CSV table of C-alpha atoms in Angstrom, one decimal:
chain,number,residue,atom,x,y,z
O,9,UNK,CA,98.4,85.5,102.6
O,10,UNK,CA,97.4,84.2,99.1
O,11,UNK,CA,93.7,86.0,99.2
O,12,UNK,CA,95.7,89.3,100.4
O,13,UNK,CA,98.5,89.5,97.5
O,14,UNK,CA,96.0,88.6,95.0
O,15,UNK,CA,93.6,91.3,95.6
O,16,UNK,CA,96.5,94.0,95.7
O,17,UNK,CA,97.3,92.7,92.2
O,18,UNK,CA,93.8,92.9,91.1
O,19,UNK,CA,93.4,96.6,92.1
O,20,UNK,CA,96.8,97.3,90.7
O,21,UNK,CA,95.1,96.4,87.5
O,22,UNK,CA,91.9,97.8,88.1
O,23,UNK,CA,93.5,100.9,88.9
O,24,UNK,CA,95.6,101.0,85.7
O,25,UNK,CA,93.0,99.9,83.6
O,26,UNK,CA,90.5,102.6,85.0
O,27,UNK,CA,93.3,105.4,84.8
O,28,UNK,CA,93.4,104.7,80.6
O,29,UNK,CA,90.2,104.3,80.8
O,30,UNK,CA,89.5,107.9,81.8
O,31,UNK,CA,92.1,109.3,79.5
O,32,UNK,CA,90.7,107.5,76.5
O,33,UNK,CA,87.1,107.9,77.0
O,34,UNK,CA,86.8,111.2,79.7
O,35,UNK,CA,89.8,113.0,78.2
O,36,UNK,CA,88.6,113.3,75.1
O,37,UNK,CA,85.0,113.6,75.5
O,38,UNK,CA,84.5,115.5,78.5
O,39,UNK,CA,82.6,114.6,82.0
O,40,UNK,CA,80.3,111.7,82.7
O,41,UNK,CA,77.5,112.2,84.8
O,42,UNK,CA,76.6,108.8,86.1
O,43,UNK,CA,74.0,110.6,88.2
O,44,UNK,CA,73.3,114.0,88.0
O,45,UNK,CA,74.6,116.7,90.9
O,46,UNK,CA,75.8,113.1,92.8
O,47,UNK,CA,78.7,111.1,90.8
O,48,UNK,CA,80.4,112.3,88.0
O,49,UNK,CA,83.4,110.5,85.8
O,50,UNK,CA,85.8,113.8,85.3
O,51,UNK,CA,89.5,113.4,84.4
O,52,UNK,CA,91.8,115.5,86.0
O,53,UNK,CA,96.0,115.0,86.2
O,54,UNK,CA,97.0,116.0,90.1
O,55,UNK,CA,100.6,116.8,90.0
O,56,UNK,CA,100.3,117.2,94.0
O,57,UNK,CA,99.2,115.1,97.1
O,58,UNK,CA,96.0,114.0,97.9
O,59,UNK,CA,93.3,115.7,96.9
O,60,UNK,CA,95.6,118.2,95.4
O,61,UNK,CA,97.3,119.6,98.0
O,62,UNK,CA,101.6,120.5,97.3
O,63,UNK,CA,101.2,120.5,93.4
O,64,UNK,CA,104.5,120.1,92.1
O,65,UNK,CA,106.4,118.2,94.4
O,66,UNK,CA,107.0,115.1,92.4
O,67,UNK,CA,110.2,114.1,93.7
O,68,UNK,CA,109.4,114.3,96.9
O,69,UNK,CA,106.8,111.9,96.0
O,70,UNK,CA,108.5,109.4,94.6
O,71,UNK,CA,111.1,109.3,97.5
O,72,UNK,CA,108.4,109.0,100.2
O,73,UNK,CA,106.3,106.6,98.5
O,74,UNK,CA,109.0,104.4,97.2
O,75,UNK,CA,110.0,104.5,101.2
O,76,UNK,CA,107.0,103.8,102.6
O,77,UNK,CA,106.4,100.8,100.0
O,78,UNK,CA,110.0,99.4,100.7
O,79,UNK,CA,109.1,99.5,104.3
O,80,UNK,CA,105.5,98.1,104.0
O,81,UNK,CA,106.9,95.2,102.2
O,82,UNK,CA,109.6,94.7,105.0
O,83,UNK,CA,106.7,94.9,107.7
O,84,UNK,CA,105.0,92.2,105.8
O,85,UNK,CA,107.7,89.9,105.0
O,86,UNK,CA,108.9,89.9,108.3
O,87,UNK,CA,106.0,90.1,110.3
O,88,UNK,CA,103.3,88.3,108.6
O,89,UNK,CA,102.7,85.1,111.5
O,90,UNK,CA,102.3,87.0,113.8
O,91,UNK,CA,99.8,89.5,112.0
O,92,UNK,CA,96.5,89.2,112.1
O,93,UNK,CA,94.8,88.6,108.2
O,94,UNK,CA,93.0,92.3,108.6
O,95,UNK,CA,96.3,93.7,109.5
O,96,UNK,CA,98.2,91.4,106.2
O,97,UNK,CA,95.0,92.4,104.2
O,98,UNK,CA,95.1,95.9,104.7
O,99,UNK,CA,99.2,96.1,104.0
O,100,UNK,CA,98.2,94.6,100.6
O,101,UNK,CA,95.5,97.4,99.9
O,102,UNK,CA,97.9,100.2,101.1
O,103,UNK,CA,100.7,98.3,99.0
O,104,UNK,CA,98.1,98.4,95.9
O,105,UNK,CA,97.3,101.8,95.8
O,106,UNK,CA,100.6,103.4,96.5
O,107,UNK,CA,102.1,101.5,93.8
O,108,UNK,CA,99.5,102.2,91.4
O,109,UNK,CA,100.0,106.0,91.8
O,110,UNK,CA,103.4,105.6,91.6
O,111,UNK,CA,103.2,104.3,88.5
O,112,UNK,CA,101.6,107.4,87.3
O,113,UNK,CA,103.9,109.8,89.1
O,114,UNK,CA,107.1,108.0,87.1
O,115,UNK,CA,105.9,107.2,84.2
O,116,UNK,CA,103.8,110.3,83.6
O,117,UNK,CA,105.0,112.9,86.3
O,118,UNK,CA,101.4,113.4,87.7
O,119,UNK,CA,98.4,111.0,89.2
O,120,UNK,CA,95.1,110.2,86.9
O,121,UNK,CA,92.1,111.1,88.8
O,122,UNK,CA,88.7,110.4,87.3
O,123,UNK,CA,86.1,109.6,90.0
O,124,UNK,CA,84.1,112.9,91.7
O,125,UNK,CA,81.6,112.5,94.4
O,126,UNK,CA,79.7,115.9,93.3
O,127,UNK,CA,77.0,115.3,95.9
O,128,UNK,CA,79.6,116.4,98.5
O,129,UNK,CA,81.9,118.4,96.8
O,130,UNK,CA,84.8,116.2,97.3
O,131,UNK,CA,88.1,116.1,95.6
O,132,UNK,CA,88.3,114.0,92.9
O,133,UNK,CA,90.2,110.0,93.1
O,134,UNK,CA,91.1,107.3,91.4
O,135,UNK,CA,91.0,103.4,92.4
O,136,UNK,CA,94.3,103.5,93.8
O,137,UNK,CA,92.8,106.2,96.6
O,138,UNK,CA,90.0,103.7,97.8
O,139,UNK,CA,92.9,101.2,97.8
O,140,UNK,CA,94.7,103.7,100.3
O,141,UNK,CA,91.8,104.8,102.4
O,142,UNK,CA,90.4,101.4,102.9
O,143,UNK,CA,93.8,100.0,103.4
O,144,UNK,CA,93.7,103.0,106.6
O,145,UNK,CA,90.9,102.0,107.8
O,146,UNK,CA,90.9,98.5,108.1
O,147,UNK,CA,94.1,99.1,109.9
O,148,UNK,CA,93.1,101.5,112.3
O,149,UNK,CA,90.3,98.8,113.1
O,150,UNK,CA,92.7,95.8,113.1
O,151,UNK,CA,94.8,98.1,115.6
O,152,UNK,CA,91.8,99.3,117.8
O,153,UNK,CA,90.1,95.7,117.8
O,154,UNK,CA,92.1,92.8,117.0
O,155,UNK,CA,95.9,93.8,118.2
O,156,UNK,CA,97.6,90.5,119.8
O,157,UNK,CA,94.4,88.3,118.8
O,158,UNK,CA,95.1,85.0,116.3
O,159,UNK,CA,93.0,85.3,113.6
O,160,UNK,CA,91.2,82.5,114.0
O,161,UNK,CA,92.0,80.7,110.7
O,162,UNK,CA,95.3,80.7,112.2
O,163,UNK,CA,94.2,78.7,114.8
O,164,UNK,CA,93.7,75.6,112.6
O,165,UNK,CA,97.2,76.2,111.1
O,166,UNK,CA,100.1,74.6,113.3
O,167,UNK,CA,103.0,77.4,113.3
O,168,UNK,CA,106.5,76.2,111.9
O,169,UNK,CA,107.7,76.7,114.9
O,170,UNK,CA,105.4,74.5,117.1
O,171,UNK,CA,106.4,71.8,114.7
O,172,UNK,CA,109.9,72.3,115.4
């Protein structure tokens, strides 16, 4: 559980640190093109969902994220023996990433987005995105692959209430 809280609090940072990053240095200098036509450092303030989508809604933001964080904490807390560490692991990115744009949307009233995948065309994101996506997708496996297996680290653990 250790490794999992950990990493959300390191890209908590990460994210913050790259969102004043990009204001500092993108903000007042314009794009970065790491690599031409492919990835570009642009910084853009989304007021909306992801990828833009119902700009000005930032109430109804902050409601729904601070619910869904309340609840993923709950989950966690109360079901983390009998989770398996992909399923803990990828609470902790989710956890991560909403909290880092939340951040943004109460302290600021809009997300910091800086990274753009030109190459595709795709909407621009920030660290607290990847935090979300991969956080998605490693559950989607853990539920697809690993639902009611032990992680087997968890094996070598004795349960608190075997002890008993």
């Amino acid at each position: 559980m250790l490794i999992c809280v950990l990493t959300g609090i390191a890209v908590l940072i990460i994210d913050q640190i790259t969102k004043v990053k990009a204001v500092t240095d993108l903000a007042a200098n314009g794009d970065i093109k790491i690599w031409e036509g492919v990835l570009h450092f642009t910084y853009v303030e989304n007021r909306g969902a992801a990828f833009g989508m119902m700009q000005g809604g930032k109430w109804f933001f902050l409601v729904i994220t601070g619910i869904a964080v309340i609840g993923l904490v709950w989950f966690l807390i109360k079901e983390r023996r009998s989770m398996h560490f992909l399923m803990r692991f990828s609470i902790c990115l989710l956890l991560s990433g909403a909290v880092g744009n939340l951040i943004d949307r109460v302290a600021l009233g809009y997300v910091r987005d800086m990274i753009y995948v030109a190459a595709i065309n795709f909407p621009v994101f920030n660290v607290a995105d990847m935090a979300v996506c991969i956080g998605c997708g490693l559950m989607i496996l853990d539920v697809l692959f690993f639902k009611g297996k032990k992680y087997i680290a968890d094996d070598k653990k004795p349960d608190a209430e075997e002890e008993r």
